[in-house]
Coordinates of C-alpha atoms and ligand atoms in Angstrom, one line a residue:
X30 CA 24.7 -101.6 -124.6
X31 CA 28.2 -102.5 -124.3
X32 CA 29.1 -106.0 -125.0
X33 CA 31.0 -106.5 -122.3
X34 CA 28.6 -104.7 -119.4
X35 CA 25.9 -107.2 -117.9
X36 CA 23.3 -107.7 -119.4
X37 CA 21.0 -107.5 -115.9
X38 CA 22.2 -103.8 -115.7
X39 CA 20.4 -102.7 -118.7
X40 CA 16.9 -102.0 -116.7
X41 CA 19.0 -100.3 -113.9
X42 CA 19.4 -96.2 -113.8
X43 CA 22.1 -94.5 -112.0
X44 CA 21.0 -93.8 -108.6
X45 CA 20.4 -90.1 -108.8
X46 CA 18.3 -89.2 -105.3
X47 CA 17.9 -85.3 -106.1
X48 CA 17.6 -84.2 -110.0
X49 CA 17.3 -80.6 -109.7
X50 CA 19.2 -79.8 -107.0
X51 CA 22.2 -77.8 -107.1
X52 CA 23.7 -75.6 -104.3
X53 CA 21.8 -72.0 -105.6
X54 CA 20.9 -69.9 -102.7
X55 CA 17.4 -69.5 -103.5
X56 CA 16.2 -73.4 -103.6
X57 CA 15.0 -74.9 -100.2
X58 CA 16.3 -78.4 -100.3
X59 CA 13.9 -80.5 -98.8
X60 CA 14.5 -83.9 -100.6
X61 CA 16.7 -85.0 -99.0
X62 CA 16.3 -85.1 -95.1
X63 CA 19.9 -83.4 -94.5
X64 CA 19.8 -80.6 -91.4
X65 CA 19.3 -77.3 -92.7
X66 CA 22.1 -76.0 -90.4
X67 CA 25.7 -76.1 -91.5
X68 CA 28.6 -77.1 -89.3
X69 CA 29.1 -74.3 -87.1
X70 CA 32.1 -72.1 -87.8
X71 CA 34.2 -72.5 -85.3
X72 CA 34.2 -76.2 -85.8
X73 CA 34.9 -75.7 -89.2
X74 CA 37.9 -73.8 -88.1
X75 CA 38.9 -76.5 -86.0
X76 CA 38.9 -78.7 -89.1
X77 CA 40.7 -76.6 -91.5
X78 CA 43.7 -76.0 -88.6
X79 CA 43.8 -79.8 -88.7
X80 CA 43.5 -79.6 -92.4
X81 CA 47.0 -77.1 -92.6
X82 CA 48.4 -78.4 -89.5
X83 CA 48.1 -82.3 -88.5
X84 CA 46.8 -84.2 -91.9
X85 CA 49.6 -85.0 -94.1
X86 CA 48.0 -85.0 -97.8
X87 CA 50.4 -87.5 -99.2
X88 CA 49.7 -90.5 -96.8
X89 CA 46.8 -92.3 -97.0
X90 CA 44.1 -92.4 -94.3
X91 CA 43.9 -94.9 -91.1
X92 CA 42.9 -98.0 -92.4
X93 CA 41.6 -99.9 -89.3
X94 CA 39.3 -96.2 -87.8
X95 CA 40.4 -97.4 -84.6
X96 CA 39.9 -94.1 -82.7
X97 CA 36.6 -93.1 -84.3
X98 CA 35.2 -96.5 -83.9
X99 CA 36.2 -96.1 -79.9
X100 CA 34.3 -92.4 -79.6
X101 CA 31.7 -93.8 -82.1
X102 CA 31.2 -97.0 -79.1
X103 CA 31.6 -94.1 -76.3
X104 CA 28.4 -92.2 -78.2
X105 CA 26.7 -95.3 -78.7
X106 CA 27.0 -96.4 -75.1
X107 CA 25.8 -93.1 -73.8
X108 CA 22.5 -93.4 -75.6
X109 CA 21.6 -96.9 -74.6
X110 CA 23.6 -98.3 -71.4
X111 CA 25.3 -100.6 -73.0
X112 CA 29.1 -101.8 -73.1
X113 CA 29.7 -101.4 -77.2
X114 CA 33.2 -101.4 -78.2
X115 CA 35.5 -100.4 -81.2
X116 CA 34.9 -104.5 -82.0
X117 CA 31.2 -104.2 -82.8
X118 CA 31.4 -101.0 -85.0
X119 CA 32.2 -100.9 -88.6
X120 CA 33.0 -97.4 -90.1
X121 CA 31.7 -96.5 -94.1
X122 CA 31.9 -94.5 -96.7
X123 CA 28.3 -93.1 -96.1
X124 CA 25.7 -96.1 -94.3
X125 CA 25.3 -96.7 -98.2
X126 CA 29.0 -98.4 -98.0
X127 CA 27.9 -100.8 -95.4
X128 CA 24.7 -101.9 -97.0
X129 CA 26.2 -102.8 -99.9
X130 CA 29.1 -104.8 -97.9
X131 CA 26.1 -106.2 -95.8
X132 CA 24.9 -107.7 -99.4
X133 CA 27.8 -108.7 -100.9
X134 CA 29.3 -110.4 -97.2
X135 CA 24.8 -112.0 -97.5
X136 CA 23.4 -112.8 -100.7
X137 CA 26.2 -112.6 -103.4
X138 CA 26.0 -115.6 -105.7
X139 CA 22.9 -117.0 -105.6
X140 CA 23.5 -117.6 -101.5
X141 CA 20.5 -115.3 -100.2
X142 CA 17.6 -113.1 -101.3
X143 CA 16.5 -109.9 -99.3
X144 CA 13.6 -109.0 -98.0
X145 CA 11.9 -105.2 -97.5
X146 CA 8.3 -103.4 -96.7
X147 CA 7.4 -100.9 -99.3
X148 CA 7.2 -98.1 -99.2
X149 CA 10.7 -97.6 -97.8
X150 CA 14.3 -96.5 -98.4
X151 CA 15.0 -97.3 -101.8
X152 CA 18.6 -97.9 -101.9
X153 CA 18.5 -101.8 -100.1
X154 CA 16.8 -102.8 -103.5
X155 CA 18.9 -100.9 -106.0
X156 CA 21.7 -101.7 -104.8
X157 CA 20.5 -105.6 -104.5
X158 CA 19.7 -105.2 -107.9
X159 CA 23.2 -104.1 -109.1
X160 CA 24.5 -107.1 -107.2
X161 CA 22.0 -109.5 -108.9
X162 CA 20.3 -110.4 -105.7
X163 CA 16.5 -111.0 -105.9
X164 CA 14.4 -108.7 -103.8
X165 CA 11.1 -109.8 -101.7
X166 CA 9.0 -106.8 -100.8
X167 CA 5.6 -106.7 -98.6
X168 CA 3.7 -104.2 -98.4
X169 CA 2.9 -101.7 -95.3
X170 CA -0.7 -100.8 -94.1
X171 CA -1.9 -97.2 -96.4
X172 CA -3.3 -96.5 -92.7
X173 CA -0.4 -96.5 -90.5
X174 CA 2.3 -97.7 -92.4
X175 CA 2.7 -101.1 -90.3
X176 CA 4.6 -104.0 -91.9
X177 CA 2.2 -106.3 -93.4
X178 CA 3.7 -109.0 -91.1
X179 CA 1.5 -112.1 -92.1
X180 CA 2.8 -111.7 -95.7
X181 CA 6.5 -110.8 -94.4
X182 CA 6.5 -114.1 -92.8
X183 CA 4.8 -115.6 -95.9
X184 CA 7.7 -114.3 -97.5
X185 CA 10.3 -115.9 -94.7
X186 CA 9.0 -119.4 -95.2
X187 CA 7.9 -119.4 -98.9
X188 CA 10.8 -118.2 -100.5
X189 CA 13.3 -120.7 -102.1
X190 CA 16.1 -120.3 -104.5
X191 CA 17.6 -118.7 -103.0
X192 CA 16.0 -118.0 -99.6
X193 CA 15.7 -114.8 -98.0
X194 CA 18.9 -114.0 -95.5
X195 CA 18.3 -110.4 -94.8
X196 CA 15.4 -107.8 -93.7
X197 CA 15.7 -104.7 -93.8
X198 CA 14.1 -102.5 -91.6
X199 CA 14.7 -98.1 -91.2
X200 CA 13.2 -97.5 -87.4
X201 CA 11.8 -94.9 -88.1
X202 CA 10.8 -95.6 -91.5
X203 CA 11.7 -93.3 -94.8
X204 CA 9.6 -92.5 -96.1
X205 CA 7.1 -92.5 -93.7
X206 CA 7.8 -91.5 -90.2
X207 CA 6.7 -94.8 -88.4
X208 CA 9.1 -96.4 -85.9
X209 CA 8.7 -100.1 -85.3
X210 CA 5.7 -101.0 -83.2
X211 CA 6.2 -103.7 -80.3
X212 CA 4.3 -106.2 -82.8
X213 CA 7.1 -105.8 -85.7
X214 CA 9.8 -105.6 -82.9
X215 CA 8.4 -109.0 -81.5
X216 CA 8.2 -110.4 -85.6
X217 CA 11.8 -109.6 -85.9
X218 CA 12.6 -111.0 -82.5
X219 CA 10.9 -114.1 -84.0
X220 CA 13.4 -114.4 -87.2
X221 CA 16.1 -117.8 -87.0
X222 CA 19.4 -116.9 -86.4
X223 CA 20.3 -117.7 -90.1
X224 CA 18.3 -114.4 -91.1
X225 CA 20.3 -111.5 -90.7
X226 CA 18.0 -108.3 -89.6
X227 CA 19.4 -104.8 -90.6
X228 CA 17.6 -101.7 -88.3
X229 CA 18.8 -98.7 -89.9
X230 CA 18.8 -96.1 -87.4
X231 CA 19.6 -93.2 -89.6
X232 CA 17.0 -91.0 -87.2
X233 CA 17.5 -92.0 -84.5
X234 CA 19.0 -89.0 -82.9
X235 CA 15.3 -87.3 -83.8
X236 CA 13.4 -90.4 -82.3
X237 CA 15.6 -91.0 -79.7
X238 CA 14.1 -94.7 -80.2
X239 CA 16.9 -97.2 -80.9
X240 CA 17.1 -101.0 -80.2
X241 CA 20.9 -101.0 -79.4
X242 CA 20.6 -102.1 -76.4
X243 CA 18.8 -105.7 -77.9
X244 CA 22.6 -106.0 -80.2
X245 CA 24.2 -107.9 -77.0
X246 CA 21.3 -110.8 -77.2
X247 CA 21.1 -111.1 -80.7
X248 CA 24.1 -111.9 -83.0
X249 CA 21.8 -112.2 -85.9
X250 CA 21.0 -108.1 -85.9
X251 CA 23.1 -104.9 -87.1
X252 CA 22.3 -101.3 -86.7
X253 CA 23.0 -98.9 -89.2
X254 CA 23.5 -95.1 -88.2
X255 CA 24.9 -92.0 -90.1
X256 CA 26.7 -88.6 -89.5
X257 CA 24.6 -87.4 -92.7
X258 CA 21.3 -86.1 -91.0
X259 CA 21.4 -84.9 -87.3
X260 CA 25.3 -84.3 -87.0
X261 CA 25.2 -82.4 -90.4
X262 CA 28.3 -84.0 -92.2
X263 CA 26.3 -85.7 -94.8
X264 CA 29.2 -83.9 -97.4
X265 CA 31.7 -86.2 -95.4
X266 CA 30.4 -89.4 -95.9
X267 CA 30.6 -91.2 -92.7
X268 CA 28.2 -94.5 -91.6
X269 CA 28.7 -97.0 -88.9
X270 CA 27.3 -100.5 -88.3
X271 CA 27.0 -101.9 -84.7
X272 CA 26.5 -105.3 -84.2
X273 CA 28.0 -108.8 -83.2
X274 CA 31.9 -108.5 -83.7
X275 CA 31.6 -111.7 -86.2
X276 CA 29.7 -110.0 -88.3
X277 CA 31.7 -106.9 -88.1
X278 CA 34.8 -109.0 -89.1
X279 CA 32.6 -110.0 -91.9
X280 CA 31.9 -106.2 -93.3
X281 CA 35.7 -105.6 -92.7
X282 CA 36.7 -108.1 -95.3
X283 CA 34.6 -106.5 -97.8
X284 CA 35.4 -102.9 -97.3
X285 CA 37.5 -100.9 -99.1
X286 CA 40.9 -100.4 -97.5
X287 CA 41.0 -97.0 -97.3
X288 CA 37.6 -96.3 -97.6
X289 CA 36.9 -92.9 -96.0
X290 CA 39.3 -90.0 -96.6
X291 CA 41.6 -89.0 -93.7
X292 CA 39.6 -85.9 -93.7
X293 CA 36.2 -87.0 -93.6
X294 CA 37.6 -89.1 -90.0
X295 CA 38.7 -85.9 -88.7
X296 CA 35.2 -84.2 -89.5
X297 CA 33.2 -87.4 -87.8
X298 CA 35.8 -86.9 -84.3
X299 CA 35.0 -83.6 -84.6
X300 CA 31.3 -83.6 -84.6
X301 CA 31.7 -86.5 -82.0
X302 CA 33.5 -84.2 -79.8
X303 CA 31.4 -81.2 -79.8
X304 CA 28.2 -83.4 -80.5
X305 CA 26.8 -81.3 -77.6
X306 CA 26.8 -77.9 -79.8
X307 CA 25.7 -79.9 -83.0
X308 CA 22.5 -81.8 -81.1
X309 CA 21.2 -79.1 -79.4
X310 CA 19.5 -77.9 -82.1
X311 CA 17.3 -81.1 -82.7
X312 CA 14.4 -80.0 -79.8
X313 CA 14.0 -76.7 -82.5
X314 CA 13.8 -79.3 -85.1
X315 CA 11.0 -81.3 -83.4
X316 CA 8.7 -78.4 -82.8
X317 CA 9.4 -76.9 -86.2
X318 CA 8.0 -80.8 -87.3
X319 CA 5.3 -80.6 -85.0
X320 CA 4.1 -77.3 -86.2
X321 CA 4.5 -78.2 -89.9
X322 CA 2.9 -81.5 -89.0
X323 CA -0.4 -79.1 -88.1
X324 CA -0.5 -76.9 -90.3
X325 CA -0.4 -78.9 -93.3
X326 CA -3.3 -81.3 -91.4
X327 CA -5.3 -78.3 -91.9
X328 CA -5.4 -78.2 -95.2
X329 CA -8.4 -80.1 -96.3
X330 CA -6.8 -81.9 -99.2
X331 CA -3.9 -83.4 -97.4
X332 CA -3.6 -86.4 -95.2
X333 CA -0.3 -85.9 -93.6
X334 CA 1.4 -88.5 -91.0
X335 CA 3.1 -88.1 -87.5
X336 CA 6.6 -88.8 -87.7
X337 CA 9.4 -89.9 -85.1
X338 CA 12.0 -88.1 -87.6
X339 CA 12.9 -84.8 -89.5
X340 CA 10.5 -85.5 -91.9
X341 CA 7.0 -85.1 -93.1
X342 CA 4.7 -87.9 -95.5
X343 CA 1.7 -86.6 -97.0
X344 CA -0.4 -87.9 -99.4
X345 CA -3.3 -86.4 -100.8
X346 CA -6.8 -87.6 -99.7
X347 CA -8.2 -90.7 -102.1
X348 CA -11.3 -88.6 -102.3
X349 CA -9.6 -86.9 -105.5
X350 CA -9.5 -90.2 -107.6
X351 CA -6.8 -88.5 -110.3
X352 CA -4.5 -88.0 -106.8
X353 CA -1.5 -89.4 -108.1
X354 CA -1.3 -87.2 -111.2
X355 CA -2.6 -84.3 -109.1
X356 CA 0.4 -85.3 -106.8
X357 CA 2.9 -85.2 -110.3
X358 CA 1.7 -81.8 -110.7
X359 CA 2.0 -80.1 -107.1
X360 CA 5.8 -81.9 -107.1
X361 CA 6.4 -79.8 -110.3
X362 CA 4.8 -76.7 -108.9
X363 CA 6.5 -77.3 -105.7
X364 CA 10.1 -77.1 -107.6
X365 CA 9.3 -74.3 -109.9
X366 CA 8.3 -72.4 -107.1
X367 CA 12.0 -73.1 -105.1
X368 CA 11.1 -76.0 -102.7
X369 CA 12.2 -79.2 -103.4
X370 CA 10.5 -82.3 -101.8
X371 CA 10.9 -86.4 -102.8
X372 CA 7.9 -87.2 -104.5
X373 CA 7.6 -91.1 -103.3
X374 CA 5.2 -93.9 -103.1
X375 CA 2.3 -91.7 -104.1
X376 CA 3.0 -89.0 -101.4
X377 CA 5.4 -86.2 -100.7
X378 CA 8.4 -86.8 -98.2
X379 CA 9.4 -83.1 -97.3
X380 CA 12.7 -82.8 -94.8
X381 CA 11.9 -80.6 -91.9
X382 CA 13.8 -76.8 -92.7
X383 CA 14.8 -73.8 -90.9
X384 CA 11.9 -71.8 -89.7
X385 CA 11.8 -69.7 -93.3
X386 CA 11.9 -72.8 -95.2
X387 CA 9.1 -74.2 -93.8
X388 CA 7.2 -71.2 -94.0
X389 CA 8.1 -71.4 -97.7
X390 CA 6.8 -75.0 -97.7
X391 CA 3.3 -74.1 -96.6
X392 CA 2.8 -71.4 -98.6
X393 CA 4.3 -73.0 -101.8
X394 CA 2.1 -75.9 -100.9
X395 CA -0.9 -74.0 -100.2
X396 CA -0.3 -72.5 -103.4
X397 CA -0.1 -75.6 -105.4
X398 CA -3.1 -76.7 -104.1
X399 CA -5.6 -73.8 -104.4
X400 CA -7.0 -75.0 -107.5
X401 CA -8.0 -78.0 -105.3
X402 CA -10.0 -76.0 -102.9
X403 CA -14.1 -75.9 -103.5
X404 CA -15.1 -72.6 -104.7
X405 CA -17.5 -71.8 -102.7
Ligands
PLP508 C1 19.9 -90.8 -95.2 C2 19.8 -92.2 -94.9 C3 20.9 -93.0 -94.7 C4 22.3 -92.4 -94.7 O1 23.1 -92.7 -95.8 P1 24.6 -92.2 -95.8 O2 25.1 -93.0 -96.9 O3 25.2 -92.5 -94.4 O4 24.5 -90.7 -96.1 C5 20.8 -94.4 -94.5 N1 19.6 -94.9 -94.4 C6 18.5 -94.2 -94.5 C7 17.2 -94.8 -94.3 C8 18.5 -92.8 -94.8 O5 17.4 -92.1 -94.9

């Protein structure tokens, strides 16, 4: 390696979430929980007429996102009766932007480790790791996927050197489905001030389940949400963080200045505005998750988990004791035959489709698994 490149970054990869995936026609992209519906066309028109007639190419974007972060609050208020304003939101580059602002603004220099329940999104300790802060993880029940909460707070009170100042949490969980049960809720309810607790809400507008409403009695949490997956703007790049305004003054030091593209600002008001037209789809995405949820319970080989998002887990049932290279194998089959799925903790995390794609999904998988099926 370089001379000159830390040395900690050697073991680290470059984050590459979807090898294989390009934009062909013919693939169903399932890996990576976007919405398999497009922006609808008359909203792209809307944002190319901006594009040719308001944005002015050579000066740089708003710096503050005053007027997103006040129909951002508006949204937010709708969903949870609360009184959120422009002063507890935090706009990104992506949610990704604000996690890693959340760890640098934490744990940065020795001053805080983090603390996570596998399996769950990867990218709180990757991007911990590229920072050089140390990452605690627990495990979560194979069962139900529950926190293992007497070794979380294990964790809390054991670990030294630095100790942990952050948990994060995904309500519901990628890669598994679960939202937070009452118990966890209560655990995290439990955690001194001096811990921050990060709920990212990146589903929520499939659960419908969201704890904003807690943010006004507890200075110590942040919520995390995204335009990525329901609002379908995940090629624009466009997170928020709601929380305390002390610690959104905290995440504004560390962001970039100009951190999302003047056009990525105008997509997000967009989709804000005609969030009506986008979200009305999501009742068609439920039932398509509910019906793929059954069908692939069917199969005999598969258990598969409900989910509070637009996602499926399945793993495949410990009665086959080579299941995880079996698993390696149906993954490969799965992409050779056009339908790309994440292949994660020793299951398969497939993003709910269009009707055809998920058609596609059972019969591919169906397909990959025959040679599983008894002969009888
Ligand atoms: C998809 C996802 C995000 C969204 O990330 P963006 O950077 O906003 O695209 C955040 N958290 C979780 C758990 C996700 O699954």
């Amino acid at each position: 390696m370089l001379p000159f490149i830390r040395s900690d970054l050697d073991k680290l990869r470059a984050y590459k979430p979807h090898p294989g995936s390009n934009t062909s026609q013919s693939i169903d992209r399932l890996d990576t929980n976007e919405s398999p519906y497009n922006l609808p066309s008359e909203l792209k028109q809307k944002l190319a007429w901006t594009y040719q007639e308001v944005i002015e190419s050579n000066r740089y974007p708003d710096a503050g996102h005053d007027e997103l972060k006040a129909k951002i609050a508006e949204y937010v208020n709708q969903s949870a009766h609360t009184n959120i304003t422009g002063a507890n939101i935090s706009v990104g580059n992506g949610s990704d932007e604000i996690i890693r602002s959340v760890l640098i603004a934490t744990c940065v220099g020795n001053e805080g480790s983090i603390l996570v329940a596998n399996p769950t999104f990867g990218v709180y300790a990757i991007f911990a790791q590229t920072l050089g802060i140390p990452v605690v993880s627990v495990e979560r029940s194979p069962i139900n996927f529950e926190m293992d909460l007497a070794a979380a707070q294990n964790a809390i009170t054991q670990t030294q050197h630095p100790a942990i100042r952050v948990v994060f949490v995904v309500h519901p969980n990628s890669p598994t489905g679960n939202a937070l049960t009452t118990d966890e809720l209560v655990w995290l309810q439990s955690l001194p001030e001096h811990i921050l607790v990060v709920i990212d809400e990146a589903y929520f507008e499939f659960s419908q389940n969201t704890v904003v409403s807690q943010l006004a009695a507890r200075p110590n949490w942040l919520v995390l949400r995204t335009f990525s997956k329901a609002f379908r703007l995940a090629a624009h790049r466009v997170g928020y963080a709601i929380g305390h305004p002390e610690i959104i003054a905290a995440l504004e030091k560390i962001r970039l200045p100009y951190n999302l593209p003047t056009f990525s600002i105008a997509a997000a008001l967009v989709a804000l505005q005609h969030q009506q037209l986008l979200l009305n789809v999501i009742p068609h995405l439920i039932a398509e998750r509910v019906k793929l949820t059954h069908n692939l319970a069917q199969h005999p080989s598969l258990q598969v988990w409900e989910s509070a998002a637009n996602f499926i887990y399945l793993r495949l049932k410990t009665d086959f004791p080579q299941s995880v290279d079996l698993l390696h194998l149906i993954h490969e089959q799965l992409q050779a035959s056009g339908t790309l799925v994440r292949h994660i903790s020793g299951g398969l995390r497939i993003t709910v489709g269009s009707p055809e794609e998920n058609q596609r999904t059972l019969n591919h998988l169906q397909a990959a698994l025959s040679p599983l099926i008894p002969i009888s």
